[in-house]
Amino acid sequence: FLQMKFDKEGNTTYFEKKKTELYQELGLQARDLRFQHVMSIATRNNRIIMRMEFLKAVITPEFLLILDYRNLSLEHWLLNELASQLAGEGQLVTYSLPFEFRAIEAILQYWISKLQGRLNTLQPQILETLEALVDPNHLSVDRSKLHIILQNGKSLSELETDVKVFKETILEILDEEEVIEELCLSKWTDPQVFEESTSGIDHAEEMELLLENYYRQAEDLLNEARELRILIDDSESIIFINLDSHRNVMMRLNLQLTMGTFSVSLFGLIGVAFGMNLESSLEEDPRIFWLVTGIMFLGSGLIWRRLLSFLGRHLEPPLPPHVPAVLKKSQPAAGRVEIKTGLKGETFGLSRGTLTNQ
């Protein structure tokens, strides 16, 4: 293992050590140092083992070990932020508490900041792409925008999964009071810390408050991601509605042109009749051409207008039914009855005063 060690004062040392030597030195077993890309917080032999996917840490009452930190973003955080946070320069909330509180808070703070940063990167991209897709002035949908929103939607799903796993990891600890007690390492190793705890500072409660704080932050982060997901789904519905609207316009235009072609072809039979090689007295009169042409255009126009009016009557939405004046006056009262009925169930968890005012 390539290791980075931080003590209580923030001093940093680097060294490499074999896995067998490390778990023997820490009093752990081999399976405790098998770090997969999972997320968990566990205690073994007065040691805290934190697995945050690629972030692997072992916390003791005296120092913090970061294992296999070959990651660019992780190295930047380790070298520029973590040491100062553990030494108190980062103004952690738990600085007045034992060392393991500061170490746990620093790691949880880093991870929730990383998740928040991913959301802050996705949010403007998604909003910008959706704004371009739902623009009613565009008759067609840009395929490149659809590809971008598809990739962003996949990234958003991965973010939601990571936040849920983070929440569930913390919730598993909050549901077990014994595990919370075990996380307070200094309470069992330092008699002075134990005396302070019994005199009024309950470290277990402090640890529970610390975990609840990051659980709420993860919950807020997940709610923001869900709002983005709902916005994507709503925008998808709007896109389909716009496409259906444009398609209906094209279908109606096609139908109108078809009716116009039918009208012209119907009266065009007169020209076909005169175009036959049959002799009559009408072709000798020079006014007949204009008379027949006028009848053809006039008849075609009348039939086309008739077909359009028939189409309009069948496509326009029906008028709303007439409501008598007595029923119109009684509508506010009926609305109040419905509100009172809804108050009994209080489905949405609102107070009676709030619904009454609304």
mmCIF file of C-alpha atoms in Angstrom:
data_model
loop_
_atom_site.group_PDB
_atom_site.id
_atom_site.type_symbol
_atom_site.label_atom_id
_atom_site.label_comp_id
_atom_site.label_asym_id
_atom_site.label_seq_id
_atom_site.Cartn_x
_atom_site.Cartn_y
_atom_site.Cartn_z
ATOM 1 C CA PHE A 1 0.000 0.000 0.000
ATOM 2 C CA LEU A 2 1.128 3.511 -0.820
ATOM 3 C CA GLN A 3 0.087 5.389 2.311
ATOM 4 C CA MET A 4 -0.298 8.972 3.486
ATOM 5 C CA LYS A 5 -0.389 9.452 7.255
ATOM 6 C CA PHE A 6 -1.862 12.495 9.035
ATOM 7 C CA ASP A 7 -1.457 13.058 12.757
ATOM 8 C CA LYS A 8 -3.435 15.332 15.085
ATOM 9 C CA GLU A 9 -1.330 18.394 14.226
ATOM 10 C CA GLY A 10 -1.765 17.873 10.475
ATOM 11 C CA ASN A 11 1.767 16.607 9.871
ATOM 12 C CA THR A 12 1.986 14.407 6.791
ATOM 13 C CA THR A 13 4.268 11.448 6.067
ATOM 14 C CA TYR A 14 4.451 9.178 3.018
ATOM 15 C CA PHE A 15 5.558 5.569 2.960
ATOM 16 C CA GLU A 16 4.865 2.185 1.382
ATOM 17 C CA LYS A 17 4.074 -0.926 3.347
ATOM 18 C CA LYS A 18 2.971 -4.451 2.545
ATOM 19 C CA LYS A 19 -0.591 -5.370 3.288
ATOM 20 C CA THR A 20 0.392 -8.104 5.758
ATOM 21 C CA GLU A 21 2.612 -5.745 7.738
ATOM 22 C CA LEU A 22 -0.064 -3.070 7.769
ATOM 23 C CA TYR A 23 -2.948 -5.139 9.121
ATOM 24 C CA GLN A 24 -0.673 -6.721 11.725
ATOM 25 C CA GLU A 25 0.471 -3.288 12.856
ATOM 26 C CA LEU A 26 -3.097 -1.989 13.058
ATOM 27 C CA GLY A 27 -4.452 -5.140 14.672
ATOM 28 C CA LEU A 28 -6.803 -5.845 11.775
ATOM 29 C CA GLN A 29 -7.499 -8.868 9.633
ATOM 30 C CA ALA A 30 -6.737 -9.293 5.956
ATOM 31 C CA ARG A 31 -10.378 -9.019 4.918
ATOM 32 C CA ASP A 32 -10.624 -5.597 6.596
ATOM 33 C CA LEU A 33 -8.189 -4.144 4.059
ATOM 34 C CA ARG A 34 -9.848 -5.638 0.994
ATOM 35 C CA PHE A 35 -11.125 -2.383 -0.462
ATOM 36 C CA GLN A 36 -13.582 -2.755 -3.266
ATOM 37 C CA HIS A 37 -15.332 0.142 -4.975
ATOM 38 C CA VAL A 38 -18.114 0.143 -2.402
ATOM 39 C CA MET A 39 -19.141 2.536 0.336
ATOM 40 C CA SER A 40 -19.143 1.561 4.004
ATOM 41 C CA ILE A 41 -18.109 2.756 7.463
ATOM 42 C CA ALA A 42 -17.150 0.049 9.955
ATOM 43 C CA THR A 43 -15.184 -0.378 13.173
ATOM 44 C CA ARG A 44 -12.645 -3.127 13.890
ATOM 45 C CA ASN A 45 -10.477 -3.392 17.018
ATOM 46 C CA ASN A 46 -10.860 0.281 17.924
ATOM 47 C CA ARG A 47 -10.175 1.316 14.307
ATOM 48 C CA ILE A 48 -12.550 2.988 11.865
ATOM 49 C CA ILE A 49 -12.394 1.689 8.291
ATOM 50 C CA MET A 50 -14.005 4.003 5.729
ATOM 51 C CA ARG A 51 -14.596 2.936 2.136
ATOM 52 C CA MET A 52 -15.778 5.752 -0.141
ATOM 53 C CA GLU A 53 -15.304 4.044 -3.508
ATOM 54 C CA PHE A 54 -11.751 5.083 -4.489
ATOM 55 C CA LEU A 55 -11.173 6.826 -1.127
ATOM 56 C CA LYS A 56 -9.843 4.294 1.385
ATOM 57 C CA ALA A 57 -9.057 5.404 4.927
ATOM 58 C CA VAL A 58 -8.238 3.909 8.331
ATOM 59 C CA ILE A 59 -8.842 6.153 11.359
ATOM 60 C CA THR A 60 -7.300 5.667 14.798
ATOM 61 C CA PRO A 61 -7.422 7.966 17.853
ATOM 62 C CA GLU A 62 -3.917 9.244 16.966
ATOM 63 C CA PHE A 63 -3.681 9.367 13.170
ATOM 64 C CA LEU A 64 -5.443 8.996 9.811
ATOM 65 C CA LEU A 65 -4.190 6.693 7.049
ATOM 66 C CA ILE A 66 -5.141 7.243 3.402
ATOM 67 C CA LEU A 67 -4.369 4.179 1.270
ATOM 68 C CA ASP A 68 -3.749 4.032 -2.499
ATOM 69 C CA TYR A 69 -4.419 7.701 -3.146
ATOM 70 C CA ARG A 70 -3.215 7.664 -6.776
ATOM 71 C CA ASN A 71 -5.964 9.942 -8.000
ATOM 72 C CA LEU A 72 -5.456 13.498 -9.251
ATOM 73 C CA SER A 73 -8.481 15.055 -7.576
ATOM 74 C CA LEU A 74 -7.824 13.090 -4.401
ATOM 75 C CA GLU A 75 -4.181 14.163 -4.278
ATOM 76 C CA HIS A 76 -5.157 17.802 -4.637
ATOM 77 C CA TRP A 77 -7.522 17.517 -1.681
ATOM 78 C CA LEU A 78 -4.991 15.605 0.430
ATOM 79 C CA LEU A 79 -2.146 18.041 -0.160
ATOM 80 C CA ASN A 80 -4.046 21.335 -0.025
ATOM 81 C CA GLU A 81 -7.024 20.860 2.289
ATOM 82 C CA LEU A 82 -7.035 17.767 4.502
ATOM 83 C CA ALA A 83 -3.908 18.554 6.529
ATOM 84 C CA SER A 84 -5.100 22.074 7.348
ATOM 85 C CA GLN A 85 -8.573 20.808 8.247
ATOM 86 C CA LEU A 86 -7.210 18.248 10.696
ATOM 87 C CA ALA A 87 -4.945 20.888 12.249
ATOM 88 C CA GLY A 88 -7.917 23.208 12.840
ATOM 89 C CA GLU A 89 -7.234 25.744 10.077
ATOM 90 C CA GLY A 90 -10.155 24.500 8.043
ATOM 91 C CA GLN A 91 -12.600 25.460 10.822
ATOM 92 C CA LEU A 92 -14.294 22.097 11.117
ATOM 93 C CA VAL A 93 -17.309 21.986 13.407
ATOM 94 C CA THR A 94 -15.838 19.058 15.341
ATOM 95 C CA TYR A 95 -12.413 20.599 15.967
ATOM 96 C CA SER A 96 -13.031 20.779 19.739
ATOM 97 C CA LEU A 97 -13.868 17.044 19.772
ATOM 98 C CA PRO A 98 -11.425 14.092 19.567
ATOM 99 C CA PHE A 99 -9.357 13.444 16.470
ATOM 100 C CA GLU A 100 -11.605 10.778 14.951
ATOM 101 C CA PHE A 101 -14.498 13.271 14.760
ATOM 102 C CA ARG A 102 -12.365 15.665 12.711
ATOM 103 C CA ALA A 103 -11.190 12.872 10.427
ATOM 104 C CA ILE A 104 -14.700 11.528 9.810
ATOM 105 C CA GLU A 105 -16.107 14.995 9.188
ATOM 106 C CA ALA A 106 -13.292 15.889 6.778
ATOM 107 C CA ILE A 107 -13.869 12.740 4.703
ATOM 108 C CA LEU A 108 -17.666 13.117 4.687
ATOM 109 C CA GLN A 109 -17.319 16.787 3.795
ATOM 110 C CA TYR A 110 -15.036 15.948 0.895
ATOM 111 C CA TRP A 111 -17.408 13.315 -0.443
ATOM 112 C CA ILE A 112 -20.565 15.437 -0.194
ATOM 113 C CA SER A 113 -18.683 18.333 -1.828
ATOM 114 C CA LYS A 114 -17.660 16.036 -4.669
ATOM 115 C CA LEU A 115 -21.287 14.964 -5.205
ATOM 116 C CA GLN A 116 -22.448 18.588 -5.043
ATOM 117 C CA GLY A 117 -19.802 19.555 -7.590
ATOM 118 C CA ARG A 118 -21.063 16.899 -10.000
ATOM 119 C CA LEU A 119 -24.588 18.236 -9.662
ATOM 120 C CA ASN A 120 -23.431 21.832 -10.154
ATOM 121 C CA THR A 121 -21.730 20.749 -13.369
ATOM 122 C CA LEU A 122 -24.754 18.896 -14.722
ATOM 123 C CA GLN A 123 -27.457 21.377 -13.757
ATOM 124 C CA PRO A 124 -26.577 24.306 -16.096
ATOM 125 C CA GLN A 125 -25.917 21.930 -18.994
ATOM 126 C CA ILE A 126 -29.286 20.239 -18.562
ATOM 127 C CA LEU A 127 -31.177 23.527 -18.178
ATOM 128 C CA GLU A 128 -29.500 25.056 -21.236
ATOM 129 C CA THR A 129 -30.188 21.995 -23.382
ATOM 130 C CA LEU A 130 -33.816 21.728 -22.269
ATOM 131 C CA GLU A 131 -34.385 25.420 -22.952
ATOM 132 C CA ALA A 132 -33.197 24.903 -26.528
ATOM 133 C CA LEU A 133 -35.272 21.761 -27.010
ATOM 134 C CA VAL A 134 -38.599 23.155 -25.775
ATOM 135 C CA ASP A 135 -38.312 26.371 -27.795
ATOM 136 C CA PRO A 136 -41.643 26.601 -29.696
ATOM 137 C CA ASN A 137 -39.991 28.544 -32.551
ATOM 138 C CA HIS A 138 -38.084 25.444 -33.646
ATOM 139 C CA LEU A 139 -40.173 23.215 -35.868
ATOM 140 C CA SER A 140 -37.710 20.341 -35.632
ATOM 141 C CA VAL A 141 -35.717 18.877 -32.768
ATOM 142 C CA ASP A 142 -31.938 19.170 -32.872
ATOM 143 C CA ARG A 143 -30.505 15.658 -32.724
ATOM 144 C CA SER A 144 -27.258 16.885 -31.185
ATOM 145 C CA LYS A 145 -29.249 18.401 -28.294
ATOM 146 C CA LEU A 146 -31.060 15.100 -27.801
ATOM 147 C CA HIS A 147 -27.710 13.298 -27.644
ATOM 148 C CA ILE A 148 -26.452 15.779 -25.037
ATOM 149 C CA ILE A 149 -29.561 15.455 -22.874
ATOM 150 C CA LEU A 150 -29.297 11.657 -23.121
ATOM 151 C CA GLN A 151 -25.713 11.727 -21.828
ATOM 152 C CA ASN A 152 -26.607 14.199 -19.089
ATOM 153 C CA GLY A 153 -29.571 12.074 -18.062
ATOM 154 C CA LYS A 154 -27.294 9.055 -17.743
ATOM 155 C CA SER A 155 -24.833 11.056 -15.624
ATOM 156 C CA LEU A 156 -27.717 12.299 -13.480
ATOM 157 C CA SER A 157 -28.876 8.715 -12.887
ATOM 158 C CA GLU A 158 -25.366 7.727 -11.785
ATOM 159 C CA LEU A 159 -25.276 10.711 -9.435
ATOM 160 C CA GLU A 160 -28.639 9.756 -7.922
ATOM 161 C CA THR A 161 -27.360 6.225 -7.351
ATOM 162 C CA ASP A 162 -24.192 7.471 -5.622
ATOM 163 C CA VAL A 163 -26.159 9.828 -3.379
ATOM 164 C CA LYS A 164 -28.590 7.050 -2.431
ATOM 165 C CA VAL A 165 -25.713 4.730 -1.529
ATOM 166 C CA PHE A 166 -24.142 7.494 0.577
ATOM 167 C CA LYS A 167 -27.466 8.046 2.372
ATOM 168 C CA GLU A 168 -28.018 4.365 3.009
ATOM 169 C CA THR A 169 -24.475 3.990 4.393
ATOM 170 C CA ILE A 170 -25.053 6.734 6.943
ATOM 171 C CA LEU A 171 -28.569 5.526 7.716
ATOM 172 C CA GLU A 172 -27.313 2.051 8.561
ATOM 173 C CA ILE A 173 -25.069 3.595 11.219
ATOM 174 C CA LEU A 174 -27.793 5.879 12.574
ATOM 175 C CA ASP A 175 -30.080 2.889 13.065
ATOM 176 C CA GLU A 176 -27.499 1.136 15.278
ATOM 177 C CA GLU A 177 -26.690 2.883 18.564
ATOM 178 C CA GLU A 178 -23.909 0.404 19.325
ATOM 179 C CA VAL A 179 -22.112 1.279 16.084
ATOM 180 C CA ILE A 180 -22.326 4.989 16.920
ATOM 181 C CA GLU A 181 -20.772 4.256 20.303
ATOM 182 C CA GLU A 182 -17.985 2.268 18.649
ATOM 183 C CA LEU A 183 -17.158 5.187 16.347
ATOM 184 C CA CYS A 184 -16.185 7.268 19.407
ATOM 185 C CA LEU A 185 -12.710 5.726 19.668
ATOM 186 C CA SER A 186 -11.219 8.126 22.210
ATOM 187 C CA LYS A 187 -14.078 7.494 24.609
ATOM 188 C CA TRP A 188 -12.786 3.952 25.212
ATOM 189 C CA THR A 189 -9.039 4.575 25.030
ATOM 190 C CA ASP A 190 -8.562 7.853 26.921
ATOM 191 C CA PRO A 191 -9.906 7.929 30.511
ATOM 192 C CA GLN A 192 -10.003 11.724 30.490
ATOM 193 C CA VAL A 193 -12.254 11.751 27.455
ATOM 194 C CA PHE A 194 -14.520 9.223 29.155
ATOM 195 C CA GLU A 195 -14.778 11.466 32.245
ATOM 196 C CA GLU A 196 -15.685 14.462 30.062
ATOM 197 C CA SER A 197 -18.316 12.391 28.352
ATOM 198 C CA THR A 198 -19.936 11.351 31.624
ATOM 199 C CA SER A 199 -19.789 14.936 32.929
ATOM 200 C CA GLY A 200 -22.030 16.315 30.217
ATOM 201 C CA ILE A 201 -20.446 15.906 26.770
ATOM 202 C CA ASP A 202 -21.987 12.826 25.242
ATOM 203 C CA HIS A 203 -19.736 11.926 22.322
ATOM 204 C CA ALA A 204 -22.233 9.421 20.977
ATOM 205 C CA GLU A 205 -24.807 12.192 20.578
ATOM 206 C CA GLU A 206 -22.195 14.405 18.917
ATOM 207 C CA MET A 207 -21.373 11.616 16.476
ATOM 208 C CA GLU A 208 -25.057 11.074 15.764
ATOM 209 C CA LEU A 209 -25.562 14.796 15.094
ATOM 210 C CA LEU A 210 -22.547 14.787 12.794
ATOM 211 C CA LEU A 211 -23.881 11.883 10.743
ATOM 212 C CA GLU A 212 -27.400 13.333 10.673
ATOM 213 C CA ASN A 213 -26.023 16.599 9.327
ATOM 214 C CA TYR A 214 -24.449 14.897 6.310
ATOM 215 C CA TYR A 215 -27.488 12.677 5.915
ATOM 216 C CA ARG A 216 -29.648 15.798 5.545
ATOM 217 C CA GLN A 217 -27.187 17.297 3.091
ATOM 218 C CA ALA A 218 -27.351 14.125 1.019
ATOM 219 C CA GLU A 219 -31.161 14.237 1.199
ATOM 220 C CA ASP A 220 -31.190 17.830 -0.071
ATOM 221 C CA LEU A 221 -28.785 16.885 -2.837
ATOM 222 C CA LEU A 222 -30.976 13.960 -3.850
ATOM 223 C CA ASN A 223 -34.051 16.219 -3.926
ATOM 224 C CA GLU A 224 -32.274 18.610 -6.289
ATOM 225 C CA ALA A 225 -31.332 15.713 -8.551
ATOM 226 C CA ARG A 226 -34.938 14.470 -8.504
ATOM 227 C CA GLU A 227 -36.190 17.923 -9.458
ATOM 228 C CA LEU A 228 -33.858 17.871 -12.454
ATOM 229 C CA ARG A 229 -35.119 14.416 -13.375
ATOM 230 C CA ILE A 230 -38.743 15.618 -13.174
ATOM 231 C CA LEU A 231 -37.820 18.638 -15.302
ATOM 232 C CA ILE A 232 -36.319 16.358 -17.948
ATOM 233 C CA ASP A 233 -39.456 14.196 -17.988
ATOM 234 C CA ASP A 234 -41.732 17.259 -18.223
ATOM 235 C CA SER A 235 -39.620 18.730 -21.016
ATOM 236 C CA GLU A 236 -39.818 15.422 -22.856
ATOM 237 C CA SER A 237 -43.609 15.629 -22.692
ATOM 238 C CA ILE A 238 -43.493 19.219 -23.993
ATOM 239 C CA ILE A 239 -41.256 18.151 -26.876
ATOM 240 C CA PHE A 240 -43.693 15.393 -27.846
ATOM 241 C CA ILE A 241 -46.615 17.840 -27.646
ATOM 242 C CA ASN A 242 -44.798 20.344 -29.902
ATOM 243 C CA LEU A 243 -43.934 17.623 -32.393
ATOM 244 C CA ASP A 244 -47.547 16.406 -32.405
ATOM 245 C CA SER A 245 -48.736 19.978 -32.936
ATOM 246 C CA HIS A 246 -46.413 20.510 -35.910
ATOM 247 C CA ARG A 247 -47.385 17.140 -37.316
ATOM 248 C CA ASN A 248 -51.077 18.018 -37.023
ATOM 249 C CA VAL A 249 -50.461 21.314 -38.846
ATOM 250 C CA MET A 250 -48.720 19.486 -41.685
ATOM 251 C CA MET A 251 -51.485 16.893 -41.869
ATOM 252 C CA ARG A 252 -54.140 19.613 -41.974
ATOM 253 C CA LEU A 253 -52.258 21.479 -44.711
ATOM 254 C CA ASN A 254 -51.918 18.247 -46.680
ATOM 255 C CA LEU A 255 -55.646 17.626 -46.310
ATOM 256 C CA GLN A 256 -56.487 21.152 -47.482
ATOM 257 C CA LEU A 257 -54.273 20.780 -50.530
ATOM 258 C CA THR A 258 -55.850 17.405 -51.278
ATOM 259 C CA MET A 259 -59.334 18.954 -51.125
ATOM 260 C CA GLY A 260 -58.182 21.790 -53.398
ATOM 261 C CA THR A 261 -56.772 19.304 -55.913
ATOM 262 C CA PHE A 262 -60.041 17.364 -55.803
ATOM 263 C CA SER A 263 -62.080 20.524 -56.440
ATOM 264 C CA VAL A 264 -59.943 21.590 -59.418
ATOM 265 C CA SER A 265 -59.910 18.091 -60.925
ATOM 266 C CA LEU A 266 -63.696 17.804 -60.560
ATOM 267 C CA PHE A 267 -64.424 20.878 -62.655
ATOM 268 C CA GLY A 268 -61.453 20.099 -64.869
ATOM 269 C CA LEU A 269 -63.713 17.448 -66.444
ATOM 270 C CA ILE A 270 -65.395 20.283 -68.371
ATOM 271 C CA GLY A 271 -62.078 21.129 -70.019
ATOM 272 C CA VAL A 272 -61.558 17.453 -70.754
ATOM 273 C CA ALA A 273 -64.955 17.322 -72.443
ATOM 274 C CA PHE A 274 -64.129 20.320 -74.621
ATOM 275 C CA GLY A 275 -60.726 18.918 -75.407
ATOM 276 C CA MET A 276 -62.224 15.888 -77.146
ATOM 277 C CA ASN A 277 -62.230 15.968 -80.953
ATOM 278 C CA LEU A 278 -65.993 16.423 -81.140
ATOM 279 C CA GLU A 279 -67.561 19.175 -83.202
ATOM 280 C CA SER A 280 -70.248 21.450 -81.763
ATOM 281 C CA SER A 281 -71.368 24.973 -82.312
ATOM 282 C CA LEU A 282 -69.882 26.210 -79.039
ATOM 283 C CA GLU A 283 -66.251 26.246 -80.198
ATOM 284 C CA GLU A 284 -67.123 28.817 -82.847
ATOM 285 C CA ASP A 285 -68.094 31.432 -80.227
ATOM 286 C CA PRO A 286 -64.928 33.256 -78.871
ATOM 287 C CA ARG A 287 -66.651 34.000 -75.508
ATOM 288 C CA ILE A 288 -67.213 30.345 -74.640
ATOM 289 C CA PHE A 289 -63.565 29.810 -73.607
ATOM 290 C CA TRP A 290 -63.691 32.500 -70.945
ATOM 291 C CA LEU A 291 -67.162 31.413 -69.810
ATOM 292 C CA VAL A 292 -66.132 27.786 -69.341
ATOM 293 C CA THR A 293 -62.854 28.785 -67.653
ATOM 294 C CA GLY A 294 -64.683 31.077 -65.224
ATOM 295 C CA ILE A 295 -67.211 28.361 -64.393
ATOM 296 C CA MET A 296 -64.378 25.910 -63.693
ATOM 297 C CA PHE A 297 -62.490 28.259 -61.329
ATOM 298 C CA LEU A 298 -65.655 29.498 -59.618
ATOM 299 C CA GLY A 299 -67.025 26.003 -59.110
ATOM 300 C CA SER A 300 -63.679 24.701 -57.846
ATOM 301 C CA GLY A 301 -63.406 27.588 -55.366
ATOM 302 C CA LEU A 302 -66.942 27.071 -54.065
ATOM 303 C CA ILE A 303 -66.438 23.340 -53.549
ATOM 304 C CA TRP A 304 -63.057 23.952 -51.841
ATOM 305 C CA ARG A 305 -64.570 26.492 -49.451
ATOM 306 C CA ARG A 306 -67.398 24.087 -48.723
ATOM 307 C CA LEU A 307 -64.968 21.294 -47.901
ATOM 308 C CA LEU A 308 -62.899 23.624 -45.683
ATOM 309 C CA SER A 309 -65.963 24.670 -43.692
ATOM 310 C CA PHE A 310 -66.907 21.010 -43.281
ATOM 311 C CA LEU A 311 -63.370 20.271 -42.049
ATOM 312 C CA GLY A 312 -63.434 23.206 -39.611
ATOM 313 C CA ARG A 313 -66.733 22.102 -38.050
ATOM 314 C CA HIS A 314 -65.329 18.643 -37.329
ATOM 315 C CA LEU A 315 -61.893 19.743 -36.053
ATOM 316 C CA GLU A 316 -62.830 22.653 -33.780
ATOM 317 C CA PRO A 317 -63.366 21.742 -30.093
ATOM 318 C CA PRO A 318 -66.968 21.799 -28.911
ATOM 319 C CA LEU A 319 -68.231 24.804 -26.984
ATOM 320 C CA PRO A 320 -68.572 24.408 -23.207
ATOM 321 C CA PRO A 321 -72.099 23.750 -21.992
ATOM 322 C CA HIS A 322 -74.141 26.697 -20.839
ATOM 323 C CA VAL A 323 -74.147 27.102 -17.068
ATOM 324 C CA PRO A 324 -77.249 28.737 -15.549
ATOM 325 C CA ALA A 325 -76.808 31.814 -13.383
ATOM 326 C CA VAL A 326 -77.925 29.942 -10.260
ATOM 327 C CA LEU A 327 -75.170 27.363 -10.659
ATOM 328 C CA LYS A 328 -72.566 30.060 -11.290
ATOM 329 C CA LYS A 329 -73.403 31.740 -7.998
ATOM 330 C CA SER A 330 -73.188 28.456 -6.108
ATOM 331 C CA GLN A 331 -69.713 27.545 -7.404
ATOM 332 C CA PRO A 332 -67.724 29.375 -4.635
ATOM 333 C CA ALA A 333 -69.726 27.614 -1.976
ATOM 334 C CA ALA A 334 -69.066 24.254 -3.590
ATOM 335 C CA GLY A 335 -65.360 25.097 -3.693
ATOM 336 C CA ARG A 336 -65.404 25.817 0.036
ATOM 337 C CA VAL A 337 -67.096 22.487 0.696
ATOM 338 C CA GLU A 338 -64.363 20.687 -1.250
ATOM 339 C CA ILE A 339 -61.638 22.469 0.737
ATOM 340 C CA LYS A 340 -63.256 21.563 4.030
ATOM 341 C CA THR A 341 -63.500 17.962 2.928
ATOM 342 C CA GLY A 342 -59.830 17.987 1.995
ATOM 343 C CA LEU A 343 -58.953 19.338 5.437
ATOM 344 C CA LYS A 344 -60.110 16.156 7.096
ATOM 345 C CA GLY A 345 -57.567 14.056 5.222
ATOM 346 C CA GLU A 346 -54.743 16.632 5.202
ATOM 347 C CA THR A 347 -53.183 14.637 2.382
ATOM 348 C CA PHE A 348 -50.259 16.937 1.755
ATOM 349 C CA GLY A 349 -49.397 17.566 5.418
ATOM 350 C CA LEU A 350 -50.471 21.245 5.404
ATOM 351 C CA SER A 351 -52.040 22.960 8.367
ATOM 352 C CA ARG A 352 -55.750 23.858 8.488
ATOM 353 C CA GLY A 353 -54.972 27.555 8.634
ATOM 354 C CA THR A 354 -52.825 27.405 5.489
ATOM 355 C CA LEU A 355 -55.486 25.642 3.413
ATOM 356 C CA THR A 356 -58.240 27.923 4.666
ATOM 357 C CA ASN A 357 -56.248 31.028 3.679
ATOM 358 C CA GLN A 358 -55.547 29.539 0.265
#
